[in-house]
mmCIF file of C-alpha atoms and ligand atoms in Angstrom:
data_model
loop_
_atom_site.group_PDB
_atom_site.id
_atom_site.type_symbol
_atom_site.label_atom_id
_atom_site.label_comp_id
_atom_site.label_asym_id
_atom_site.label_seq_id
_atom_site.Cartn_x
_atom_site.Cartn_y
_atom_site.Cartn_z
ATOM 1 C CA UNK A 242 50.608 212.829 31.525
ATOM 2 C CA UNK A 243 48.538 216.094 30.310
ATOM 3 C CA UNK A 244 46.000 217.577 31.977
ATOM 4 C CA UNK A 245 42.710 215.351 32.606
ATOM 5 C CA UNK A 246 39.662 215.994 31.144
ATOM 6 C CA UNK A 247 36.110 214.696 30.075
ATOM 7 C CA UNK A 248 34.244 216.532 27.560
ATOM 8 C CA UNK A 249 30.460 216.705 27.178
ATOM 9 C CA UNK A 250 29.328 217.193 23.718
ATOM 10 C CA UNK A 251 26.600 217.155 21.499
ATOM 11 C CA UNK A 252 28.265 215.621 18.010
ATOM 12 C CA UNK A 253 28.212 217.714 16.119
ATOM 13 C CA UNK A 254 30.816 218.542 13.437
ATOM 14 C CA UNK A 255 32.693 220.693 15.312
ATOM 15 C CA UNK A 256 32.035 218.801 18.490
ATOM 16 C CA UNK A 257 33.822 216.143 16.228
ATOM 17 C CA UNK A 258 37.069 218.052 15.887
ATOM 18 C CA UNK A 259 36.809 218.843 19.701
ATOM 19 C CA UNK A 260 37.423 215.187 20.761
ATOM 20 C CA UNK A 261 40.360 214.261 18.292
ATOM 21 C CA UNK A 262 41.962 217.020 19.539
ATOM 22 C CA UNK A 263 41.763 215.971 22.816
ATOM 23 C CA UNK A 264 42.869 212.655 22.096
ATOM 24 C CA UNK A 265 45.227 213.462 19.770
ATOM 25 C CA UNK A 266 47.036 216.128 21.708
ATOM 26 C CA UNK A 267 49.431 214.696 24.292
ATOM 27 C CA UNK A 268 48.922 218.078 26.527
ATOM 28 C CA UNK A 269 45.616 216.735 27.579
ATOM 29 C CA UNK A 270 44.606 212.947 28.849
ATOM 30 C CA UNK A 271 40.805 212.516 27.456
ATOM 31 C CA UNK A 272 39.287 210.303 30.791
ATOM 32 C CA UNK A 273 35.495 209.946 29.126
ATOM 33 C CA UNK A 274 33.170 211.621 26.504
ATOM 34 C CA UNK A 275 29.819 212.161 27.913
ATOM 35 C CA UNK A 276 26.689 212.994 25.384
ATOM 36 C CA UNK A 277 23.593 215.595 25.469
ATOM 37 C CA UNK A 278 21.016 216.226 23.401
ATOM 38 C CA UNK A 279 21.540 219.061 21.353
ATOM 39 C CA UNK A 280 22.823 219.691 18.092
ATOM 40 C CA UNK A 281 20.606 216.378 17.633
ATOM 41 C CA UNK A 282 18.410 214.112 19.593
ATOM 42 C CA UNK A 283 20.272 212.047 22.280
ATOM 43 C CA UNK A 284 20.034 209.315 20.068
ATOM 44 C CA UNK A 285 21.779 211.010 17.318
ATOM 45 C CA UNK A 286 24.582 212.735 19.339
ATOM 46 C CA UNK A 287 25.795 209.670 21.247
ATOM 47 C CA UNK A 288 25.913 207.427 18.213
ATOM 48 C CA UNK A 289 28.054 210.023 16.780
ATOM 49 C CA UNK A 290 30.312 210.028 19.317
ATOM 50 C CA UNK A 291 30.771 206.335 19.141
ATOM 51 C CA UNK A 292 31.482 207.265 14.974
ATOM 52 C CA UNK A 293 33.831 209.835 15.571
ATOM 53 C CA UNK A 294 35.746 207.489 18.228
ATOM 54 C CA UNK A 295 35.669 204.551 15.597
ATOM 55 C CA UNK A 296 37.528 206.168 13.126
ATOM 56 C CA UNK A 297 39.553 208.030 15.532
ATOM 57 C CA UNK A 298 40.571 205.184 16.941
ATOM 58 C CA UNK A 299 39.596 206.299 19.927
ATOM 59 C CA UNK A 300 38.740 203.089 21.795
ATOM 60 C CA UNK A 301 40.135 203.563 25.419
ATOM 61 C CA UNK A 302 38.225 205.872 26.589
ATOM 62 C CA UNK A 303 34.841 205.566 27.867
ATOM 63 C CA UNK A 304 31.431 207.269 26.681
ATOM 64 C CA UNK A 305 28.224 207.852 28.693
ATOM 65 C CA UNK A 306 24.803 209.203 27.466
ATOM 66 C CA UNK A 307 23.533 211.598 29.454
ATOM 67 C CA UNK A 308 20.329 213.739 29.056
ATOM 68 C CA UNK A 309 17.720 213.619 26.357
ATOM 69 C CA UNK A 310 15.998 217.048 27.060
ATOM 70 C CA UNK A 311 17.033 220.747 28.797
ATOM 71 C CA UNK A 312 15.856 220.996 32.468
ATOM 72 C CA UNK A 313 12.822 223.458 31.096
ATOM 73 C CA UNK A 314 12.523 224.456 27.980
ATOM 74 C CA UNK A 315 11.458 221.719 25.034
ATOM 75 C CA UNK A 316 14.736 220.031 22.823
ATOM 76 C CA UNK A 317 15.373 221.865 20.219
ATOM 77 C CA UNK A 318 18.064 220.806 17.688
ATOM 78 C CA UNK A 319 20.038 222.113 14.864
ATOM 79 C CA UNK A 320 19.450 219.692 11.839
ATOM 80 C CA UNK A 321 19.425 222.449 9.815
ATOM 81 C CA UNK A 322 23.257 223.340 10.638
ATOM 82 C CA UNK A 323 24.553 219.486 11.427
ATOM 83 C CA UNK A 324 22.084 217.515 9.298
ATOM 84 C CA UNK A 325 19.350 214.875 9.845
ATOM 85 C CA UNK A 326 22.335 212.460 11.765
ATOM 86 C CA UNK A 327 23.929 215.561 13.829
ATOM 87 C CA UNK A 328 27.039 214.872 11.376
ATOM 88 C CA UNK A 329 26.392 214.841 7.984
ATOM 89 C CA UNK A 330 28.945 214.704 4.987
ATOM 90 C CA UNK A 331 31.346 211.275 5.577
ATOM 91 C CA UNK A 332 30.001 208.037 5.203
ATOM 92 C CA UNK A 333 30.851 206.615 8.615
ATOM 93 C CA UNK A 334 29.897 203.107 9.152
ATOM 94 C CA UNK A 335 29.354 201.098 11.617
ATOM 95 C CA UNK A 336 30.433 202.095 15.480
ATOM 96 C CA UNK A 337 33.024 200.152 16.246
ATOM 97 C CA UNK A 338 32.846 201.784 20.445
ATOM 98 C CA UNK A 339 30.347 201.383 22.479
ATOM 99 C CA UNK A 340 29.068 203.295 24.886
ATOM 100 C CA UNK A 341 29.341 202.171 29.052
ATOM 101 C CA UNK A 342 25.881 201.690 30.523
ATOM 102 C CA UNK A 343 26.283 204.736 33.673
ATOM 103 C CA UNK A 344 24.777 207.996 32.947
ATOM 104 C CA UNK A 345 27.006 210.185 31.856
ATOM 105 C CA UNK A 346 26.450 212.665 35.428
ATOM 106 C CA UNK A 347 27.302 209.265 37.137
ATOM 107 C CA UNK A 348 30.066 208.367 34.882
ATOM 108 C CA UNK A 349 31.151 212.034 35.517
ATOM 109 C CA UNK A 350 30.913 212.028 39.539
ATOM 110 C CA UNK A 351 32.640 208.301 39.387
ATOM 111 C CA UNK A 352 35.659 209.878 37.567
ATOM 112 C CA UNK A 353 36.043 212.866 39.314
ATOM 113 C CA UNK A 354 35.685 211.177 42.874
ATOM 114 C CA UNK A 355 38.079 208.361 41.904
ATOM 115 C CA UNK A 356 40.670 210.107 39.477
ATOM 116 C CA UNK A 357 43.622 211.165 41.644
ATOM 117 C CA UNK A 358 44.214 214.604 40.616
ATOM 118 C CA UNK A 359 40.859 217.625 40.182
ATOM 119 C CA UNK A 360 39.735 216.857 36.794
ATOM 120 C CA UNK A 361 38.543 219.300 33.952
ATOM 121 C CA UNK A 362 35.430 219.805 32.619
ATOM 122 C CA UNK A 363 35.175 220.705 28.709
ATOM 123 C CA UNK A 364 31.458 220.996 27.964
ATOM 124 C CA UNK A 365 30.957 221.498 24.382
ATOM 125 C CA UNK A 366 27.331 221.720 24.383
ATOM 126 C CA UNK A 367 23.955 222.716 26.325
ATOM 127 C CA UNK A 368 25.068 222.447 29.869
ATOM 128 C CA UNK A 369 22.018 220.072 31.056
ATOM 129 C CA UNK A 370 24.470 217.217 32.088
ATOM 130 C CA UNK A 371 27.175 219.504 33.813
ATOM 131 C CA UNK A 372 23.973 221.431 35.701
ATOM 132 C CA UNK A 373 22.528 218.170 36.776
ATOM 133 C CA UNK A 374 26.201 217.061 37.980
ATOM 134 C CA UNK A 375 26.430 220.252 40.179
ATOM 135 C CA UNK A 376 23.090 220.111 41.200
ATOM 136 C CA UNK A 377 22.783 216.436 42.025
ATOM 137 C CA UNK A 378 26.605 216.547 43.981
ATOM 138 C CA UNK A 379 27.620 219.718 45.207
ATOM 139 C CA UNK A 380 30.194 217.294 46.900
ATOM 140 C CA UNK A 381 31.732 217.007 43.696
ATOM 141 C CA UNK A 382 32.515 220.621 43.322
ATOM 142 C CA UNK A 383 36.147 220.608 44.808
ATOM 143 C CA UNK A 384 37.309 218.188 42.800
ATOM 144 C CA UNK A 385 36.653 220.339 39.646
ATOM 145 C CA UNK A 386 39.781 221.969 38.555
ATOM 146 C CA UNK A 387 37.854 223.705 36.156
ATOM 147 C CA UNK A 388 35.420 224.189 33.478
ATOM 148 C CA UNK A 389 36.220 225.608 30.354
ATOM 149 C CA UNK A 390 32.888 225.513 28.192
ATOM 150 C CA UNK A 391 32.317 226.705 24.565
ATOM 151 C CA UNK A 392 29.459 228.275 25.114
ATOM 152 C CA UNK A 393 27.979 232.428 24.837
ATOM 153 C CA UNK A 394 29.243 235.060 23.569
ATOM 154 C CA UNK A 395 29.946 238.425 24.768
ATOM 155 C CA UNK A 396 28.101 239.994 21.421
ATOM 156 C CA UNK A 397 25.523 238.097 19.172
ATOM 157 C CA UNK A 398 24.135 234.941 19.474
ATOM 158 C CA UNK A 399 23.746 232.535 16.491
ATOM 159 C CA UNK A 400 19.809 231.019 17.645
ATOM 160 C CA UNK A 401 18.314 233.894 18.276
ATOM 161 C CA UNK A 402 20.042 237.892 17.842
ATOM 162 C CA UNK A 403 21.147 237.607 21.423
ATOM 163 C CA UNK A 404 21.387 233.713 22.475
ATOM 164 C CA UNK A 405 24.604 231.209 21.226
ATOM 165 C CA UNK A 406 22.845 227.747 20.870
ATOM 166 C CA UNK A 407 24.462 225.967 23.937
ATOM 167 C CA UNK A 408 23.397 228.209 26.077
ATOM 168 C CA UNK A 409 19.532 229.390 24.357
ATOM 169 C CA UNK A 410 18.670 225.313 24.090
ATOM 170 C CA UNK A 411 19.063 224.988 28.003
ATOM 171 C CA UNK A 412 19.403 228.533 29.729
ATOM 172 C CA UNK A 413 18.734 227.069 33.244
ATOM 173 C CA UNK A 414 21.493 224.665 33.320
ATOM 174 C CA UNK A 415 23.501 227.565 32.104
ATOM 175 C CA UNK A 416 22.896 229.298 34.886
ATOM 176 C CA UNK A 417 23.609 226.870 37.174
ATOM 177 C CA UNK A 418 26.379 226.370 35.845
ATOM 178 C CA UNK A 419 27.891 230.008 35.519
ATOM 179 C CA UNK A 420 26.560 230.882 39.599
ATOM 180 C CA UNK A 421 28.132 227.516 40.680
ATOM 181 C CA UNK A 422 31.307 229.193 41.987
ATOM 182 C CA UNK A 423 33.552 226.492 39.658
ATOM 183 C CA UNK A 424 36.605 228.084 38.416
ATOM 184 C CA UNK A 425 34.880 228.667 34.749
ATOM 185 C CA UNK A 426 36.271 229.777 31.342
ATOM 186 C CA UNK A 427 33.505 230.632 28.850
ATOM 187 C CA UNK A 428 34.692 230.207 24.940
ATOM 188 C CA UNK A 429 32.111 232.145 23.354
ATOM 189 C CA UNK A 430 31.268 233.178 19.528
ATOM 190 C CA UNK A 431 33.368 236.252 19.804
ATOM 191 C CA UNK A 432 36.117 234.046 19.549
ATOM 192 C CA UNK A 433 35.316 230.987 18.022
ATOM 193 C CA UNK A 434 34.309 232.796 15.552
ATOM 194 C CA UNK A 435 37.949 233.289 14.672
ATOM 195 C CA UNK A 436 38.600 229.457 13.718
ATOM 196 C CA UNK A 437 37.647 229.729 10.649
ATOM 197 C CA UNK A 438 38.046 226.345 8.966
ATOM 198 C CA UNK A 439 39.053 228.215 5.386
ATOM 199 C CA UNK A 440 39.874 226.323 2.377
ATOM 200 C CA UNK A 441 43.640 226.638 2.965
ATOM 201 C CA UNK A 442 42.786 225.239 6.988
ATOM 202 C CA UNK A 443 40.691 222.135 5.105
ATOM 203 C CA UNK A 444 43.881 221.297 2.233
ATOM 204 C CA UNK A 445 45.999 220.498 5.331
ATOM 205 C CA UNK A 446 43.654 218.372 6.646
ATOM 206 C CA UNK A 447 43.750 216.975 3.262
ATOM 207 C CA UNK A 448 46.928 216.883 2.772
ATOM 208 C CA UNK A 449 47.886 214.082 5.743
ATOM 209 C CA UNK A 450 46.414 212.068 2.765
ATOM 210 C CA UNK A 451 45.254 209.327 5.595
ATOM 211 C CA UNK A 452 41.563 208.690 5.664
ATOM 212 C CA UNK A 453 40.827 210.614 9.368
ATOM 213 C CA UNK A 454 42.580 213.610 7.602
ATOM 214 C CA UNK A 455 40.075 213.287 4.927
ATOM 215 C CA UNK A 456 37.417 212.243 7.064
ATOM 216 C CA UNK A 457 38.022 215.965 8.678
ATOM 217 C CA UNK A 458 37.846 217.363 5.722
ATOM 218 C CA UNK A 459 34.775 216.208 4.682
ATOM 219 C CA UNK A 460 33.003 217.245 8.075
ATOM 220 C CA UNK A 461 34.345 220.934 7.503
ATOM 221 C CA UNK A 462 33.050 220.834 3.889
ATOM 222 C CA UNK A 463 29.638 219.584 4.859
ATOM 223 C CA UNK A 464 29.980 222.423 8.179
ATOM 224 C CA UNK A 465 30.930 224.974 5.450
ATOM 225 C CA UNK A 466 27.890 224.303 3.396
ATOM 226 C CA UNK A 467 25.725 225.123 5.814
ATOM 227 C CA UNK A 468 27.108 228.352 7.893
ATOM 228 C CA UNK A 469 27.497 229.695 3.722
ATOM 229 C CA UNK A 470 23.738 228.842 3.464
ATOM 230 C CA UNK A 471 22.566 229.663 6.960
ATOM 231 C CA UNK A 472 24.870 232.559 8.095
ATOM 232 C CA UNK A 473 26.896 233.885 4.911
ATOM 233 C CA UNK A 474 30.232 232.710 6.637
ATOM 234 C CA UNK A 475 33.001 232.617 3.796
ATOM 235 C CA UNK A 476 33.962 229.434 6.015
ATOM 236 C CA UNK A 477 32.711 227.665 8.645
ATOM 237 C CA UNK A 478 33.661 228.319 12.578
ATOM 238 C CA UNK A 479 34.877 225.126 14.258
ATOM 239 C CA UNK A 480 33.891 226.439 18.156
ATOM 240 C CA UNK A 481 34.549 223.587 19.826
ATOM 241 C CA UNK A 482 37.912 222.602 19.797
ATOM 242 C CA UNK A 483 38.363 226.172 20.492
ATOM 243 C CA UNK A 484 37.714 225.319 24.270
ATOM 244 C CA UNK A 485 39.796 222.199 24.450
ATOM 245 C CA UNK A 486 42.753 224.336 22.648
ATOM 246 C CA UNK A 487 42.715 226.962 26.331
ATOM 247 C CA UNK A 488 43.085 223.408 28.053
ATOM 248 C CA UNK A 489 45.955 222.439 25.967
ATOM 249 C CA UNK A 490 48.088 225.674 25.915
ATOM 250 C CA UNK A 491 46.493 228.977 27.498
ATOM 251 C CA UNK A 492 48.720 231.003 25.446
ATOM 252 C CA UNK A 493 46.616 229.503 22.060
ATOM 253 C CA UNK A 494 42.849 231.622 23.734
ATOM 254 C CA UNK A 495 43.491 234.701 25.400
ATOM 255 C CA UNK A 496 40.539 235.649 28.431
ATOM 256 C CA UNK A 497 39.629 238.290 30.338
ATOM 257 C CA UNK A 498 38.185 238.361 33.931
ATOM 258 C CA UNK A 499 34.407 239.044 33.869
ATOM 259 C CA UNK A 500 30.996 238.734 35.174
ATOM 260 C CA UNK A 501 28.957 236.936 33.661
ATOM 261 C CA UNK A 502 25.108 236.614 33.570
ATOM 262 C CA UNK A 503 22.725 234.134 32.172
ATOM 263 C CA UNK A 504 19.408 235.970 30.901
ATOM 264 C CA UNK A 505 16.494 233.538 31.811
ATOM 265 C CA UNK A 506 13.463 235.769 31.898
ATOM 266 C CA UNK A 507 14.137 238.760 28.362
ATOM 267 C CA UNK A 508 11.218 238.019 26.335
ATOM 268 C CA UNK A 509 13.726 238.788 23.464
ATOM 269 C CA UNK A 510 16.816 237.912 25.048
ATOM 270 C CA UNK A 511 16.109 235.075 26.751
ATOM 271 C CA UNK A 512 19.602 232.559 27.299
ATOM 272 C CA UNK A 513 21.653 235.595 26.619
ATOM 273 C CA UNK A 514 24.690 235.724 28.128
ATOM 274 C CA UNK A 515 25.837 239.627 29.667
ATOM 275 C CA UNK A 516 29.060 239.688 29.777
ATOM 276 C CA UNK A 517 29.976 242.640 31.914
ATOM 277 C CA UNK A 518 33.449 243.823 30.154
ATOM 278 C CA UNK A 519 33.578 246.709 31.841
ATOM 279 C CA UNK A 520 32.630 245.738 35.335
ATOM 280 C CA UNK A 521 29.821 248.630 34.903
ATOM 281 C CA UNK A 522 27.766 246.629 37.522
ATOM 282 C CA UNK A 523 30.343 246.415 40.363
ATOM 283 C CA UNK A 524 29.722 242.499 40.113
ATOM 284 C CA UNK A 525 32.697 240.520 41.472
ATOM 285 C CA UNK A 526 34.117 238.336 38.156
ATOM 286 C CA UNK A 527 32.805 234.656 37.903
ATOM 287 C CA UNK A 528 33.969 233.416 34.470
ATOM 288 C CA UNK A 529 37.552 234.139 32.491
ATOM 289 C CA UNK A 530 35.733 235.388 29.113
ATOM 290 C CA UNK A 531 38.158 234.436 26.098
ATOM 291 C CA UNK A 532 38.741 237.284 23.755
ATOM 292 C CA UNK A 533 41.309 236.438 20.904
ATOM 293 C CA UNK A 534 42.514 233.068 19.561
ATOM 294 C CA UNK A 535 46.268 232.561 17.974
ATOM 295 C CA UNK A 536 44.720 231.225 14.591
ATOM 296 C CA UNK A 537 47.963 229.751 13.659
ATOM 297 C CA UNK A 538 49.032 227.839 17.319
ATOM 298 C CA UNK A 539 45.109 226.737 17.458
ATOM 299 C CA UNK A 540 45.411 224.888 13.797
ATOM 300 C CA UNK A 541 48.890 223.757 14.272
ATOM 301 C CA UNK A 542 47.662 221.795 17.185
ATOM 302 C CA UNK A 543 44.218 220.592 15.449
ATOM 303 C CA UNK A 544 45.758 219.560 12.620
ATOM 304 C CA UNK A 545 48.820 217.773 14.877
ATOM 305 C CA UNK A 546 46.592 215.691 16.792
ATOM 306 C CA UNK A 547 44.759 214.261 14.071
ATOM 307 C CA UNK A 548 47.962 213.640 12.253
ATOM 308 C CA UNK A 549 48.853 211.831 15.037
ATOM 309 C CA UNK A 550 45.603 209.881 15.632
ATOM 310 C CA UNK A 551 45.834 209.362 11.636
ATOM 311 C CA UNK A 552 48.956 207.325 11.882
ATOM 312 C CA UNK A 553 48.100 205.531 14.863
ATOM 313 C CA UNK A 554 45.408 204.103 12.659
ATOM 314 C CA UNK A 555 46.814 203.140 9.421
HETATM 315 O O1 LIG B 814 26.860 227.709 19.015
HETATM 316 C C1 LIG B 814 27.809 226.736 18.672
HETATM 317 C C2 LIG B 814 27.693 225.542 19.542
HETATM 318 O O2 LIG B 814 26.414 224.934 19.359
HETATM 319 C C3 LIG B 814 28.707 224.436 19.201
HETATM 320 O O3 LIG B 814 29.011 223.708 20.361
HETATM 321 C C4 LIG B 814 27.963 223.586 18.230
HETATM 322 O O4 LIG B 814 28.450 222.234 18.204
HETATM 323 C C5 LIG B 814 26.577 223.625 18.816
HETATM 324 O O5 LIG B 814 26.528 222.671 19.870
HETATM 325 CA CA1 LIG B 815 28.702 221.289 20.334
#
């Protein structure tokens, strides 16, 4: 059995990619996918993630919704980068999953109390359910074995000059969530920046010639469209899997010990994260901070498990 996990998402196109390859990747054993508002409303993100498990065939493994807003500041989403449905491009149909009734912090805390080995955590999104979950049972804490979040960035941010989205649309739970004391791995732009779904990336997707393979391909077309529009990206950055790829093989995202600190209070920086590189502040580390990505391992894998998820379906 691979190492168990539960993502949190916001679907999301990359989000998307993040969960076949975590159940299509037999180094990993996908326990639930939890949802958060984010990339799009609650609604939105959690249908999505009932899409993405239909035609995944995904049907084993249970998914929560979890919360509709950050802890503070208002929702705001990114229909501009994911579309009015949070995953625009393939006509999806019908869900053919539903979703269980919990809450997704209560499906989380059942899991992780029950499960009989420390479970990890692969948040993929604002960090409003995973804050709530530490906040709401700090009992839960030891049986964390980790969390490895896409998330940050130790440069830019994409929502504002200095903020990544996940972090700028809740910084509070992002705090929380970096000063909890969990063994933490933060995937940030720096280096998801380096999965560049190019054109040569989205013809093997094609090439599986099954209809997830295209299905892929048509989220990293629609993706594609938009970073060229909004960011001038020759292709489009799939983040997310990035963080489920360090789960599956280490050796795939290469970190570096760090502290990290949210920014709540910049009037211009505001859900920055300061990634201390250098250790210039004498702060003890509290996050491994990913730095390069093994382009070829990480798309050998992604395109693997949906291969394999492809021919489990047809
Ligand atoms: O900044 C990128 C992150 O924000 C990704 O997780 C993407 O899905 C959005 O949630
Ligand atoms: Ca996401």
């Amino acid at each position: 059995m691979g190492v168990p996990i539960i993502i949190d998402c916001d679907p999301g196109h990359d989000d998307a990619l993040a969960i076949m390859l975590a159940a299509g990747d037999p180094a990993v054993d996908l326990l639930a996918v939890t949802t958060v508002a984010g990339n799009q409303t609650l609604e939105k993100t959690t249908l999505n993630a009932r899409r993405v498990c239909t035609v995944a065939g995904i049907r084993d493994v249970p998914i929560a919704a979890g919360c509709d807003r950050p802890l503070v500041e208002p929702l705001r989403v990114a229909g501009d980068v994911h579309g009015e449905s949070g995953l625009d491009g393939p006509d999806f149909g019908a869900p053919e999953v539903d979703v269980v009734p919990e809450h997704a912090v209560e499906l989380m805390y059942r899991i992780l109390t029950e499960h009989p080995e420390p479970v990890t955590l692969v948040p993929t999104a604002p960090l409003t359910n995973v804050a709530l979950l530490l906040t709401r049972y700090p009992d839960v804490v030891p049986r964390i074995r980790e969390i490895v979040l896409m998330g940050g960035s130790t440069e830019r941010g994409n929502t504002t000059p200095a903020a990544e989205f996940n972090v700028c649309v809740d910084p509070e739970a992002a705090d929380i969530v970096f000063r909890s004391g969990v063994p933490l791995t933060m995937c940030g732009l720096n280096v998801t920046h380096q999965a560049l779904a190019t054109p040569d990336v989205v013809a093997r997707f094609t090439g599986l010639d099954t209809p997830l393979g295209r299905t892929c391909a048509e989220l990293m077309t629609f993706f594609g469209g938009t970073y060229r529009r909004l960011f001038g990206f020759r292709a489009p950055p799939l983040h997310d899997p990035v963080a489920v790829a360090r789960v599956i093989d280490p050796e795939i995202v290469h970190c570096t010990e760090a502290h990290v600190a949210v920014e709540l209070h910049g009037r211009h920086t505001r859900g920055a994260t300061v990634v201390d590189l250098h250790g210039t502040l004498g702060r003890p580390a509290n996050a491994r901070v990913a730095l390069t990505l093994d382009q070829d391992l990480f798309w050998d894998r992604l395109v693997a498990a949906v291969e394999r998820l492809g021919r489990d379906r047809s």
